[in-house]
Amino acid sequence: MPTPPRRSSAPSQRSPQPPRGGARRVAPVRRRRPRWAMRAVTTLSVVVLASAGIGHAVVTSLDAKIARVDPFKDMKNRPQAGNGMNVLLVGTDGRDRISDEERRRYRLGGAPCHCTDTIMIVHISADRERASVVSLPRDSYAEVPASEGRKAHPIKINAAYAEGGPNLTVRTVEHMTHVKIDHYLEVDFTSFMKTVDVVGGVRICTAEPLKDSYTGLDLPAGTHRLMGGEALQYVRARHVDSDSDLGRVHRQQRFMAALIERATSSGILLNPMRFRDVTRAVLGSVRADKGFGTGELLDLGRAMRNFSPSSSEFTTVPIGQLAYEVKGLGSTVKWNTSQAERLFRALREDKPLAAQRPKRRAVPVEVAPQQIRVQVENGTAAADLGKRVDAALAAAGFRTTGRPVAAADRSVKRTVVAHDPGWDRSAKSLAAALPGSELRPVKGLGPTLKVIAGTDFRKVRKVRAEDPTQGQATVVRGDEAGCS
């Protein structure tokens, strides 16, 4: 305990110096009145900040920067509080706060929808050693609970914000999950881009090219460091795969895992000045409940100090029906009630989402390997590469011909998955098993896909077909979000 007194020694030595001038006698008078409170706050702050690595002056100046909302106003019959802390994190449109140049560059035209673009429940365990993130797809079928002046009615969950703001959003989420929300945090496009920029960008890895004409996203397969604008395109894209909204949810989870890795491995949380820059960027366009103040920021900072990619886990609420038609709403996403209840019970009971997990996890794909026919070609000068690739694909379950051949071009560097455009879903599933491979549509190729092995080939990754309507929640740990 000798460290705290040394840190506060300079102020305590300056205060008892009244002989130097009358003006200086005012300070001791002011400080005696709240002396007991100052001692308590100082002691607590030193202990907390020492463990969090955050300067006291930095944190205490942040509270005033947060715009406040009251999402819990007049709420009654709420779920019982559990252990740990549950934060409802919503991402709103907010394109009206972005410059014209940025709107053009990142394809953010049109009017803001005044709805939630992203909804996640972030659970911080009671021991502050684990973070669990559950995504709620924006098109989820939900029921708005009855309240004074409002009848119960069905709704898409992202429309609750447009109808009743943060208050109705919290009500609806609590009604659907029976998880009590302790705090509300709202982030818009501007805050998101600034945060990514101030941490120096976030590294993501994609096993296949991602191109979306709606958002302007255009990433070749491989590893990339995304800055704010590109990161926004990455998490918003809905037209890069057949999963649409669910595919976007998975990318958002991968990005959050990568952001946690960046924050915890780069020393940001241990450097008060860098932490100040990050929090200023975030809080400049964030809205939060009135109870989310300095104390909660300190608590969250201390928790994040202990986080690592391996102590964070991400999942999406289990789905029962992808295209659940509702009169007046159109196509919605219906949850699997029983499986969802197990997931939310784990949050209420402060338990890991996946207590028993396999050491290696197969990558989920849309088409089962057993349904995909493959012809392997050796595009290199290595004599045995074709046989090795064919054998590895066969071991992973793909229906290879068993007769690899030499390619016309023997100087291929990057492995190619050639496919008929009509078999694009199968091609994406095959490409997922070949990290870094290039998808190449070839008209008239037919149902047999072609793998042209390049010098970059290292291994075949295990994949498995995942039916999102079977209800089982796929839990991804933060350190599994890469391209390994």
GROMACS .gro file of C-alpha atoms in nm:
model
  484
    1MET     CA    1   0.000   0.000   0.000
    2PRO     CA    2   0.290   0.250  -0.017
    3THR     CA    3   0.220   0.335  -0.381
    4PRO     CA    4  -0.109   0.533  -0.337
    5PRO     CA    5   0.038   0.783  -0.086
    6ARG     CA    6   0.333   0.852  -0.319
    7ARG     CA    7   0.101   0.921  -0.609
    8SER     CA    8  -0.096   1.175  -0.410
    9SER     CA    9   0.201   1.327  -0.227
   10ALA     CA   10   0.241   1.630  -0.451
   11PRO     CA   11  -0.113   1.763  -0.402
   12SER     CA   12  -0.106   1.700  -0.025
   13GLN     CA   13   0.223   1.891   0.011
   14ARG     CA   14   0.094   2.192  -0.184
   15SER     CA   15  -0.228   2.231   0.010
   16PRO     CA   16  -0.082   2.321   0.357
   17GLN     CA   17   0.099   2.638   0.236
   18PRO     CA   18  -0.120   2.930   0.352
   19PRO     CA   19   0.174   3.165   0.445
   20ARG     CA   20   0.248   3.233   0.076
   21GLY     CA   21  -0.062   3.443   0.021
   22GLY     CA   22  -0.417   3.503   0.128
   23ALA     CA   23  -0.559   3.359  -0.190
   24ARG     CA   24  -0.410   3.024  -0.113
   25ARG     CA   25  -0.599   2.995   0.218
   26VAL     CA   26  -0.923   2.937   0.028
   27ALA     CA   27  -0.820   2.592  -0.101
   28PRO     CA   28  -0.801   2.418   0.241
   29VAL     CA   29  -1.140   2.559   0.339
   30ARG     CA   30  -1.301   2.420   0.026
   31ARG     CA   31  -1.141   2.082   0.067
   32ARG     CA   32  -1.233   2.019   0.431
   33ARG     CA   33  -1.605   2.007   0.368
   34PRO     CA   34  -1.606   1.695   0.145
   35ARG     CA   35  -1.296   1.545   0.308
   36TRP     CA   36  -1.458   1.209   0.387
   37ALA     CA   37  -1.589   1.176   0.035
   38MET     CA   38  -1.258   1.275  -0.118
   39ARG     CA   39  -1.076   1.013   0.086
   40ALA     CA   40  -1.320   0.742  -0.018
   41VAL     CA   41  -1.314   0.839  -0.383
   42THR     CA   42  -0.936   0.876  -0.391
   43THR     CA   43  -0.878   0.539  -0.225
   44LEU     CA   44  -1.123   0.361  -0.452
   45SER     CA   45  -0.994   0.537  -0.761
   46VAL     CA   46  -0.631   0.453  -0.691
   47VAL     CA   47  -0.712   0.086  -0.641
   48VAL     CA   48  -0.936   0.061  -0.947
   49LEU     CA   49  -0.720   0.271  -1.173
   50ALA     CA   50  -0.404   0.089  -1.072
   51SER     CA   51  -0.563  -0.236  -1.185
   52ALA     CA   52  -0.718  -0.083  -1.496
   53GLY     CA   53  -0.415   0.113  -1.606
   54ILE     CA   54  -0.623   0.425  -1.665
   55GLY     CA   55  -0.545   0.773  -1.540
   56HIS     CA   56  -0.797   0.921  -1.296
   57ALA     CA   57  -0.810   1.260  -1.467
   58VAL     CA   58  -0.872   1.088  -1.799
   59VAL     CA   59  -1.170   0.888  -1.680
   60THR     CA   60  -1.339   1.150  -1.465
   61SER     CA   61  -1.350   1.385  -1.763
   62LEU     CA   62  -1.535   1.132  -1.978
   63ASP     CA   63  -1.869   1.122  -1.799
   64ALA     CA   64  -1.972   1.467  -1.917
   65LYS     CA   65  -1.906   1.375  -2.281
   66ILE     CA   66  -2.172   1.105  -2.293
   67ALA     CA   67  -2.513   1.207  -2.426
   68ARG     CA   68  -2.781   1.073  -2.193
   69VAL     CA   69  -3.108   0.890  -2.252
   70ASP     CA   70  -3.352   0.727  -2.012
   71PRO     CA   71  -3.430   0.384  -2.157
   72PHE     CA   72  -3.566   0.253  -1.827
   73LYS     CA   73  -3.825   0.524  -1.761
   74ASP     CA   74  -4.154   0.398  -1.611
   75MET     CA   75  -4.054   0.035  -1.669
   76LYS     CA   76  -4.236  -0.215  -1.449
   77ASN     CA   77  -4.244  -0.593  -1.411
   78ARG     CA   78  -3.887  -0.625  -1.533
   79PRO     CA   79  -3.691  -0.955  -1.526
   80GLN     CA   80  -3.507  -1.041  -1.208
   81ALA     CA   81  -3.146  -0.922  -1.203
   82GLY     CA   82  -2.879  -1.187  -1.239
   83ASN     CA   83  -2.507  -1.190  -1.173
   84GLY     CA   84  -2.270  -0.995  -1.392
   85MET     CA   85  -2.354  -0.693  -1.605
   86ASN     CA   86  -2.574  -0.691  -1.915
   87VAL     CA   87  -2.529  -0.408  -2.162
   88LEU     CA   88  -2.766  -0.365  -2.456
   89LEU     CA   89  -2.542  -0.242  -2.736
   90VAL     CA   90  -2.725  -0.101  -3.036
   91GLY     CA   91  -2.582   0.043  -3.354
   92THR     CA   92  -2.796   0.312  -3.514
   93ASP     CA   93  -2.794   0.450  -3.866
   94GLY     CA   94  -2.667   0.803  -3.798
   95ARG     CA   95  -2.563   0.868  -4.160
   96ASP     CA   96  -2.699   1.223  -4.127
   97ARG     CA   97  -2.396   1.303  -3.908
   98ILE     CA   98  -2.141   1.194  -4.169
   99SER     CA   99  -1.985   1.432  -4.418
  100ASP     CA  100  -2.104   1.437  -4.779
  101GLU     CA  101  -1.765   1.315  -4.897
  102GLU     CA  102  -1.774   1.015  -4.662
  103ARG     CA  103  -2.132   0.935  -4.760
  104ARG     CA  104  -2.032   0.918  -5.125
  105ARG     CA  105  -1.715   0.717  -5.061
  106TYR     CA  106  -1.880   0.457  -4.840
  107ARG     CA  107  -2.215   0.438  -5.024
  108LEU     CA  108  -2.422   0.587  -4.740
  109GLY     CA  109  -2.674   0.762  -4.960
  110GLY     CA  110  -3.041   0.786  -4.881
  111ALA     CA  111  -3.223   0.896  -4.569
  112PRO     CA  112  -3.139   0.745  -4.229
  113CYS     CA  113  -3.386   0.476  -4.123
  114HIS     CA  114  -3.400   0.589  -3.755
  115CYS     CA  115  -3.382   0.223  -3.658
  116THR     CA  116  -3.125  -0.008  -3.504
  117ASP     CA  117  -2.878  -0.150  -3.754
  118THR     CA  118  -2.726  -0.383  -3.493
  119ILE     CA  119  -2.853  -0.522  -3.163
  120MET     CA  120  -2.631  -0.716  -2.923
  121ILE     CA  121  -2.650  -0.817  -2.558
  122VAL     CA  122  -2.301  -0.789  -2.408
  123HIS     CA  123  -2.267  -0.980  -2.082
  124ILE     CA  124  -1.968  -0.906  -1.857
  125SER     CA  125  -1.923  -1.184  -1.602
  126ALA     CA  126  -1.935  -1.105  -1.232
  127ASP     CA  127  -1.566  -1.188  -1.193
  128ARG     CA  128  -1.489  -0.952  -1.487
  129GLU     CA  129  -1.295  -1.230  -1.659
  130ARG     CA  130  -1.530  -1.311  -1.949
  131ALA     CA  131  -1.739  -1.131  -2.209
  132SER     CA  132  -2.028  -1.304  -2.386
  133VAL     CA  133  -2.191  -1.136  -2.686
  134VAL     CA  134  -2.528  -1.249  -2.824
  135SER     CA  135  -2.644  -1.096  -3.153
  136LEU     CA  136  -3.015  -1.047  -3.220
  137PRO     CA  137  -3.077  -1.035  -3.599
  138ARG     CA  138  -3.239  -0.707  -3.696
  139ASP     CA  139  -3.530  -0.882  -3.874
  140SER     CA  140  -3.613  -1.099  -3.572
  141TYR     CA  141  -3.984  -1.148  -3.510
  142ALA     CA  142  -4.059  -0.983  -3.176
  143GLU     CA  143  -4.359  -0.888  -2.966
  144VAL     CA  144  -4.385  -0.547  -2.810
  145PRO     CA  145  -4.520  -0.589  -2.455
  146ALA     CA  146  -4.834  -0.407  -2.355
  147SER     CA  147  -4.781  -0.091  -2.154
  148GLU     CA  148  -4.970   0.222  -2.066
  149GLY     CA  149  -5.101   0.368  -2.390
  150ARG     CA  150  -4.964   0.085  -2.608
  151LYS     CA  151  -5.113  -0.254  -2.692
  152ALA     CA  152  -4.902  -0.563  -2.738
  153HIS     CA  153  -4.828  -0.624  -3.105
  154PRO     CA  154  -4.581  -0.803  -3.335
  155ILE     CA  155  -4.286  -0.614  -3.479
  156LYS     CA  156  -3.944  -0.664  -3.633
  157ILE     CA  157  -3.706  -0.609  -3.346
  158ASN     CA  158  -3.509  -0.331  -3.518
  159ALA     CA  159  -3.830  -0.131  -3.571
  160ALA     CA  160  -3.888  -0.100  -3.194
  161TYR     CA  161  -3.638   0.187  -3.192
  162ALA     CA  162  -3.826   0.378  -3.462
  163GLU     CA  163  -4.155   0.327  -3.278
  164GLY     CA  164  -4.048   0.402  -2.925
  165GLY     CA  165  -3.677   0.481  -2.910
  166PRO     CA  166  -3.437   0.327  -2.656
  167ASN     CA  167  -3.716   0.271  -2.404
  168LEU     CA  168  -3.925   0.047  -2.628
  169THR     CA  169  -3.612  -0.125  -2.756
  170VAL     CA  170  -3.513  -0.226  -2.401
  171ARG     CA  171  -3.869  -0.328  -2.318
  172THR     CA  172  -3.890  -0.548  -2.625
  173VAL     CA  173  -3.552  -0.713  -2.571
  174GLU     CA  174  -3.627  -0.786  -2.205
  175HIS     CA  175  -3.971  -0.921  -2.299
  176MET     CA  176  -3.821  -1.154  -2.560
  177THR     CA  177  -3.516  -1.272  -2.363
  178HIS     CA  178  -3.618  -1.239  -1.995
  179VAL     CA  179  -3.269  -1.096  -1.939
  180LYS     CA  180  -3.259  -0.778  -1.732
  181ILE     CA  181  -3.065  -0.506  -1.911
  182ASP     CA  182  -2.843  -0.313  -1.669
  183HIS     CA  183  -2.711  -0.053  -1.911
  184TYR     CA  184  -2.786   0.084  -2.255
  185LEU     CA  185  -2.518   0.194  -2.502
  186GLU     CA  186  -2.596   0.339  -2.844
  187VAL     CA  187  -2.327   0.382  -3.109
  188ASP     CA  188  -2.378   0.540  -3.452
  189PHE     CA  189  -2.180   0.524  -3.777
  190THR     CA  190  -1.966   0.825  -3.686
  191SER     CA  191  -1.856   0.685  -3.350
  192PHE     CA  192  -1.784   0.347  -3.504
  193MET     CA  193  -1.554   0.487  -3.776
  194LYS     CA  194  -1.372   0.717  -3.535
  195THR     CA  195  -1.310   0.434  -3.291
  196VAL     CA  196  -1.158   0.208  -3.556
  197ASP     CA  197  -0.940   0.492  -3.685
  198VAL     CA  198  -0.810   0.592  -3.343
  199VAL     CA  199  -0.700   0.235  -3.256
  200GLY     CA  200  -0.503   0.228  -3.580
  201GLY     CA  201  -0.736  -0.001  -3.773
  202VAL     CA  202  -0.851  -0.356  -3.712
  203ARG     CA  203  -0.705  -0.668  -3.872
  204ILE     CA  204  -0.957  -0.907  -4.025
  205CYS     CA  205  -0.914  -1.218  -4.234
  206THR     CA  206  -1.147  -1.351  -4.500
  207ALA     CA  207  -1.113  -1.691  -4.664
  208GLU     CA  208  -1.285  -1.572  -4.982
  209PRO     CA  209  -1.327  -1.242  -5.168
  210LEU     CA  210  -1.600  -1.013  -5.035
  211LYS     CA  211  -1.763  -0.777  -5.282
  212ASP     CA  212  -2.085  -0.586  -5.223
  213SER     CA  213  -2.204  -0.329  -5.476
  214TYR     CA  214  -2.447  -0.180  -5.222
  215THR     CA  215  -2.187  -0.078  -4.964
  216GLY     CA  216  -1.886  -0.066  -5.197
  217LEU     CA  217  -1.703  -0.337  -5.004
  218ASP     CA  218  -1.437  -0.496  -5.223
  219LEU     CA  219  -1.189  -0.720  -5.037
  220PRO     CA  220  -0.983  -0.995  -5.195
  221ALA     CA  221  -0.930  -1.310  -4.992
  222GLY     CA  222  -0.661  -1.278  -4.728
  223THR     CA  223  -0.570  -1.055  -4.435
  224HIS     CA  224  -0.650  -0.684  -4.427
  225ARG     CA  225  -0.622  -0.396  -4.182
  226LEU     CA  226  -0.947  -0.202  -4.210
  227MET     CA  227  -0.974   0.162  -4.114
  228GLY     CA  228  -1.302   0.327  -4.014
  229GLY     CA  229  -1.478   0.361  -4.349
  230GLU     CA  230  -1.383   0.018  -4.481
  231ALA     CA  231  -1.469  -0.137  -4.144
  232LEU     CA  232  -1.818   0.016  -4.168
  233GLN     CA  233  -1.860  -0.135  -4.515
  234TYR     CA  234  -1.744  -0.473  -4.380
  235VAL     CA  235  -1.993  -0.489  -4.092
  236ARG     CA  236  -2.286  -0.347  -4.294
  237ALA     CA  237  -2.256  -0.558  -4.611
  238ARG     CA  238  -2.560  -0.782  -4.667
  239HIS     CA  239  -2.509  -0.891  -5.027
  240VAL     CA  240  -2.177  -1.076  -5.022
  241ASP     CA  241  -2.319  -1.420  -4.946
  242SER     CA  242  -2.643  -1.613  -4.943
  243ASP     CA  243  -2.688  -1.567  -4.567
  244SER     CA  244  -2.777  -1.197  -4.607
  245ASP     CA  245  -2.849  -1.066  -4.255
  246LEU     CA  246  -2.712  -1.371  -4.072
  247GLY     CA  247  -2.390  -1.349  -4.271
  248ARG     CA  248  -2.359  -0.986  -4.169
  249VAL     CA  249  -2.416  -1.077  -3.803
  250HIS     CA  250  -2.128  -1.327  -3.822
  251ARG     CA  251  -1.899  -1.062  -3.971
  252GLN     CA  252  -1.996  -0.818  -3.697
  253GLN     CA  253  -1.903  -1.078  -3.437
  254ARG     CA  254  -1.570  -1.147  -3.607
  255PHE     CA  255  -1.501  -0.778  -3.618
  256MET     CA  256  -1.577  -0.733  -3.248
  257ALA     CA  257  -1.342  -1.019  -3.165
  258ALA     CA  258  -1.071  -0.858  -3.376
  259LEU     CA  259  -1.136  -0.520  -3.211
  260ILE     CA  260  -1.097  -0.676  -2.865
  261GLU     CA  261  -0.773  -0.838  -2.980
  262ARG     CA  262  -0.647  -0.503  -3.109
  263ALA     CA  263  -0.739  -0.315  -2.791
  264THR     CA  264  -0.595  -0.573  -2.553
  265SER     CA  265  -0.274  -0.651  -2.743
  266SER     CA  266  -0.169  -0.301  -2.849
  267GLY     CA  267  -0.135  -0.150  -2.501
  268ILE     CA  268  -0.424   0.094  -2.549
  269LEU     CA  269  -0.582   0.000  -2.216
  270LEU     CA  270  -0.252   0.051  -2.034
  271ASN     CA  271  -0.168   0.389  -2.187
  272PRO     CA  272  -0.380   0.670  -2.034
  273MET     CA  273  -0.324   0.903  -2.328
  274ARG     CA  274  -0.416   0.646  -2.591
  275PHE     CA  275  -0.709   0.534  -2.378
  276ARG     CA  276  -0.821   0.898  -2.361
  277ASP     CA  277  -0.807   0.933  -2.738
  278VAL     CA  278  -1.007   0.615  -2.790
  279THR     CA  279  -1.273   0.699  -2.535
  280ARG     CA  280  -1.310   1.053  -2.666
  281ALA     CA  281  -1.364   0.915  -3.015
  282VAL     CA  282  -1.622   0.668  -2.888
  283LEU     CA  283  -1.805   0.892  -2.645
  284GLY     CA  284  -1.823   1.186  -2.884
  285SER     CA  285  -2.122   1.028  -3.056
  286VAL     CA  286  -2.245   0.774  -2.802
  287ARG     CA  287  -2.566   0.778  -2.601
  288ALA     CA  288  -2.602   0.587  -2.278
  289ASP     CA  289  -2.836   0.551  -1.982
  290LYS     CA  290  -2.797   0.791  -1.693
  291GLY     CA  291  -2.652   0.521  -1.469
  292PHE     CA  292  -2.364   0.444  -1.705
  293GLY     CA  293  -2.117   0.689  -1.553
  294THR     CA  294  -1.759   0.715  -1.436
  295GLY     CA  295  -1.790   0.420  -1.199
  296GLU     CA  296  -1.920   0.195  -1.476
  297LEU     CA  297  -1.648   0.316  -1.712
  298LEU     CA  298  -1.387   0.226  -1.453
  299ASP     CA  299  -1.549  -0.111  -1.396
  300LEU     CA  300  -1.561  -0.182  -1.766
  301GLY     CA  301  -1.203  -0.065  -1.809
  302ARG     CA  302  -1.086  -0.298  -1.537
  303ALA     CA  303  -1.280  -0.584  -1.693
  304MET     CA  304  -1.131  -0.519  -2.036
  305ARG     CA  305  -0.785  -0.518  -1.881
  306ASN     CA  306  -0.840  -0.888  -1.810
  307PHE     CA  307  -1.000  -0.968  -2.144
  308SER     CA  308  -0.826  -1.155  -2.420
  309PRO     CA  309  -0.961  -1.304  -2.741
  310SER     CA  310  -0.982  -1.641  -2.566
  311SER     CA  311  -1.202  -1.501  -2.288
  312SER     CA  312  -1.463  -1.353  -2.522
  313GLU     CA  313  -1.733  -1.556  -2.692
  314PHE     CA  314  -1.982  -1.466  -2.962
  315THR     CA  315  -2.305  -1.624  -3.083
  316THR     CA  316  -2.634  -1.548  -3.255
  317VAL     CA  317  -2.969  -1.631  -3.102
  318PRO     CA  318  -3.073  -1.976  -3.233
  319ILE     CA  319  -3.303  -1.955  -3.536
  320GLY     CA  320  -3.619  -2.163  -3.583
  321GLN     CA  321  -3.737  -2.026  -3.918
  322LEU     CA  322  -3.554  -1.791  -4.152
  323ALA     CA  323  -3.848  -1.668  -4.361
  324TYR     CA  324  -4.134  -1.647  -4.112
  325GLU     CA  325  -4.412  -1.455  -4.284
  326VAL     CA  326  -4.613  -1.218  -4.066
  327LYS     CA  327  -4.903  -1.012  -4.196
  328GLY     CA  328  -4.806  -0.648  -4.207
  329LEU     CA  329  -4.438  -0.723  -4.141
  330GLY     CA  330  -4.341  -0.948  -4.430
  331SER     CA  331  -4.056  -1.197  -4.394
  332THR     CA  332  -3.907  -1.216  -4.045
  333VAL     CA  333  -3.659  -1.436  -3.857
  334LYS     CA  334  -3.826  -1.659  -3.600
  335TRP     CA  335  -3.620  -1.773  -3.302
  336ASN     CA  336  -3.602  -2.131  -3.183
  337THR     CA  337  -3.781  -2.077  -2.851
  338SER     CA  338  -3.640  -2.367  -2.650
  339GLN     CA  339  -3.280  -2.325  -2.767
  340ALA     CA  340  -3.296  -1.948  -2.722
  341GLU     CA  341  -3.420  -1.992  -2.367
  342ARG     CA  342  -3.118  -2.210  -2.283
  343LEU     CA  343  -2.889  -1.943  -2.422
  344PHE     CA  344  -3.049  -1.659  -2.228
  345ARG     CA  345  -3.059  -1.869  -1.912
  346ALA     CA  346  -2.680  -1.898  -1.936
  347LEU     CA  347  -2.660  -1.517  -1.940
  348ARG     CA  348  -2.893  -1.486  -1.642
  349GLU     CA  349  -2.692  -1.743  -1.448
  350ASP     CA  350  -2.359  -1.588  -1.550
  351LYS     CA  351  -2.236  -1.907  -1.716
  352PRO     CA  352  -2.019  -1.945  -2.027
  353LEU     CA  353  -2.225  -1.992  -2.341
  354ALA     CA  354  -2.035  -2.308  -2.428
  355ALA     CA  355  -1.893  -2.490  -2.128
  356GLN     CA  356  -1.782  -2.796  -2.325
  357ARG     CA  357  -1.614  -2.699  -2.649
  358PRO     CA  358  -1.412  -2.904  -2.899
  359LYS     CA  359  -1.048  -2.808  -2.942
  360ARG     CA  360  -1.092  -2.771  -3.317
  361ARG     CA  361  -1.411  -2.642  -3.469
  362ALA     CA  362  -1.523  -2.712  -3.825
  363VAL     CA  363  -1.612  -2.402  -4.026
  364PRO     CA  364  -1.988  -2.383  -4.095
  365VAL     CA  365  -2.080  -2.380  -4.464
  366GLU     CA  366  -2.405  -2.379  -4.656
  367VAL     CA  367  -2.350  -2.693  -4.867
  368ALA     CA  368  -2.221  -3.020  -4.717
  369PRO     CA  369  -1.885  -3.141  -4.856
  370GLN     CA  370  -2.048  -3.477  -4.940
  371GLN     CA  371  -2.267  -3.299  -5.195
  372ILE     CA  372  -1.979  -3.128  -5.380
  373ARG     CA  373  -1.796  -3.296  -5.670
  374VAL     CA  374  -1.437  -3.178  -5.721
  375GLN     CA  375  -1.173  -3.224  -5.988
  376VAL     CA  376  -0.824  -3.128  -5.869
  377GLU     CA  377  -0.563  -2.984  -6.103
  378ASN     CA  378  -0.199  -2.925  -6.012
  379GLY     CA  379  -0.106  -2.571  -6.110
  380THR     CA  380   0.254  -2.595  -5.990
  381ALA     CA  381   0.576  -2.776  -6.080
  382ALA     CA  382   0.556  -2.985  -5.760
  383ALA     CA  383   0.489  -3.338  -5.882
  384ASP     CA  384   0.284  -3.462  -5.586
  385LEU     CA  385   0.077  -3.150  -5.503
  386GLY     CA  386  -0.229  -3.263  -5.697
  387LYS     CA  387  -0.240  -3.596  -5.513
  388ARG     CA  388  -0.197  -3.427  -5.175
  389VAL     CA  389  -0.478  -3.178  -5.239
  390ASP     CA  390  -0.710  -3.448  -5.371
  391ALA     CA  391  -0.645  -3.671  -5.070
  392ALA     CA  392  -0.692  -3.385  -4.823
  393LEU     CA  393  -1.022  -3.279  -4.981
  394ALA     CA  394  -1.144  -3.638  -4.983
  395ALA     CA  395  -1.053  -3.674  -4.615
  396ALA     CA  396  -1.259  -3.363  -4.544
  397GLY     CA  397  -1.561  -3.527  -4.707
  398PHE     CA  398  -1.559  -3.377  -5.058
  399ARG     CA  399  -1.643  -3.605  -5.351
  400THR     CA  400  -1.318  -3.582  -5.544
  401THR     CA  401  -1.259  -3.772  -5.865
  402GLY     CA  402  -0.953  -3.935  -5.713
  403ARG     CA  403  -0.766  -3.865  -6.037
  404PRO     CA  404  -0.588  -3.527  -6.014
  405VAL     CA  405  -0.447  -3.393  -6.340
  406ALA     CA  406  -0.192  -3.132  -6.443
  407ALA     CA  407  -0.324  -2.783  -6.513
  408ALA     CA  408  -0.249  -2.604  -6.839
  409ASP     CA  409  -0.077  -2.331  -6.636
  410ARG     CA  410   0.195  -2.472  -6.405
  411SER     CA  411   0.283  -2.132  -6.249
  412VAL     CA  412  -0.028  -2.076  -6.039
  413LYS     CA  413   0.051  -1.895  -5.715
  414ARG     CA  414  -0.295  -1.859  -5.560
  415THR     CA  415  -0.524  -2.162  -5.546
  416VAL     CA  416  -0.835  -2.122  -5.762
  417VAL     CA  417  -1.185  -2.265  -5.716
  418ALA     CA  418  -1.340  -2.257  -6.063
  419HIS     CA  419  -1.715  -2.310  -6.077
  420ASP     CA  420  -2.021  -2.272  -6.292
  421PRO     CA  421  -2.220  -1.964  -6.176
  422GLY     CA  422  -2.514  -2.194  -6.104
  423TRP     CA  423  -2.313  -2.372  -5.835
  424ASP     CA  424  -2.191  -2.064  -5.647
  425ARG     CA  425  -2.313  -2.189  -5.308
  426SER     CA  426  -2.114  -2.507  -5.346
  427ALA     CA  427  -1.813  -2.306  -5.462
  428LYS     CA  428  -1.823  -2.086  -5.151
  429SER     CA  429  -1.840  -2.394  -4.931
  430LEU     CA  430  -1.540  -2.545  -5.110
  431ALA     CA  431  -1.346  -2.218  -5.093
  432ALA     CA  432  -1.404  -2.207  -4.715
  433ALA     CA  433  -1.203  -2.531  -4.694
  434LEU     CA  434  -0.917  -2.370  -4.889
  435PRO     CA  435  -0.818  -2.052  -4.699
  436GLY     CA  436  -0.708  -1.773  -4.929
  437SER     CA  437  -0.833  -1.939  -5.247
  438GLU     CA  438  -0.982  -1.739  -5.533
  439LEU     CA  439  -1.337  -1.799  -5.658
  440ARG     CA  440  -1.353  -1.792  -6.038
  441PRO     CA  441  -1.690  -1.834  -6.218
  442VAL     CA  442  -1.666  -2.023  -6.547
  443LYS     CA  443  -1.983  -2.056  -6.754
  444GLY     CA  444  -2.062  -2.406  -6.877
  445LEU     CA  445  -1.838  -2.585  -6.628
  446GLY     CA  446  -2.131  -2.785  -6.492
  447PRO     CA  447  -2.181  -2.943  -6.149
  448THR     CA  448  -1.820  -3.056  -6.100
  449LEU     CA  449  -1.608  -2.786  -5.940
  450LYS     CA  450  -1.242  -2.749  -6.027
  451VAL     CA  451  -0.962  -2.679  -5.780
  452ILE     CA  452  -0.643  -2.552  -5.942
  453ALA     CA  453  -0.384  -2.590  -5.666
  454GLY     CA  454  -0.130  -2.310  -5.639
  455THR     CA  455   0.196  -2.267  -5.453
  456ASP     CA  456   0.007  -2.102  -5.165
  457PHE     CA  457  -0.169  -2.429  -5.073
  458ARG     CA  458  -0.101  -2.529  -4.712
  459LYS     CA  459  -0.390  -2.739  -4.588
  460VAL     CA  460  -0.759  -2.820  -4.621
  461ARG     CA  461  -0.970  -2.683  -4.339
  462LYS     CA  462  -1.255  -2.892  -4.197
  463VAL     CA  463  -1.600  -2.765  -4.286
  464ARG     CA  464  -1.950  -2.881  -4.207
  465ALA     CA  465  -2.295  -2.789  -4.329
  466GLU     CA  466  -2.482  -2.581  -4.076
  467ASP     CA  467  -2.857  -2.549  -4.095
  468PRO     CA  468  -2.941  -2.222  -3.915
  469THR     CA  469  -3.296  -2.346  -3.857
  470GLN     CA  470  -3.185  -2.637  -3.638
  471GLY     CA  471  -3.165  -2.409  -3.338
  472GLN     CA  472  -2.822  -2.494  -3.201
  473ALA     CA  473  -2.631  -2.179  -3.117
  474THR     CA  474  -2.283  -2.174  -3.269
  475VAL     CA  475  -2.051  -2.016  -3.015
  476VAL     CA  476  -1.732  -1.869  -3.151
  477ARG     CA  477  -1.451  -1.779  -2.914
  478GLY     CA  478  -1.268  -1.457  -2.993
  479ASP     CA  479  -0.940  -1.628  -3.076
  480GLU     CA  480  -1.115  -1.846  -3.335
  481ALA     CA  481  -1.228  -1.556  -3.551
  482GLY     CA  482  -0.931  -1.564  -3.786
  483CYS     CA  483  -0.835  -1.756  -4.099
  484SER     CA  484  -0.627  -2.028  -3.936
   0.00000   0.00000   0.00000
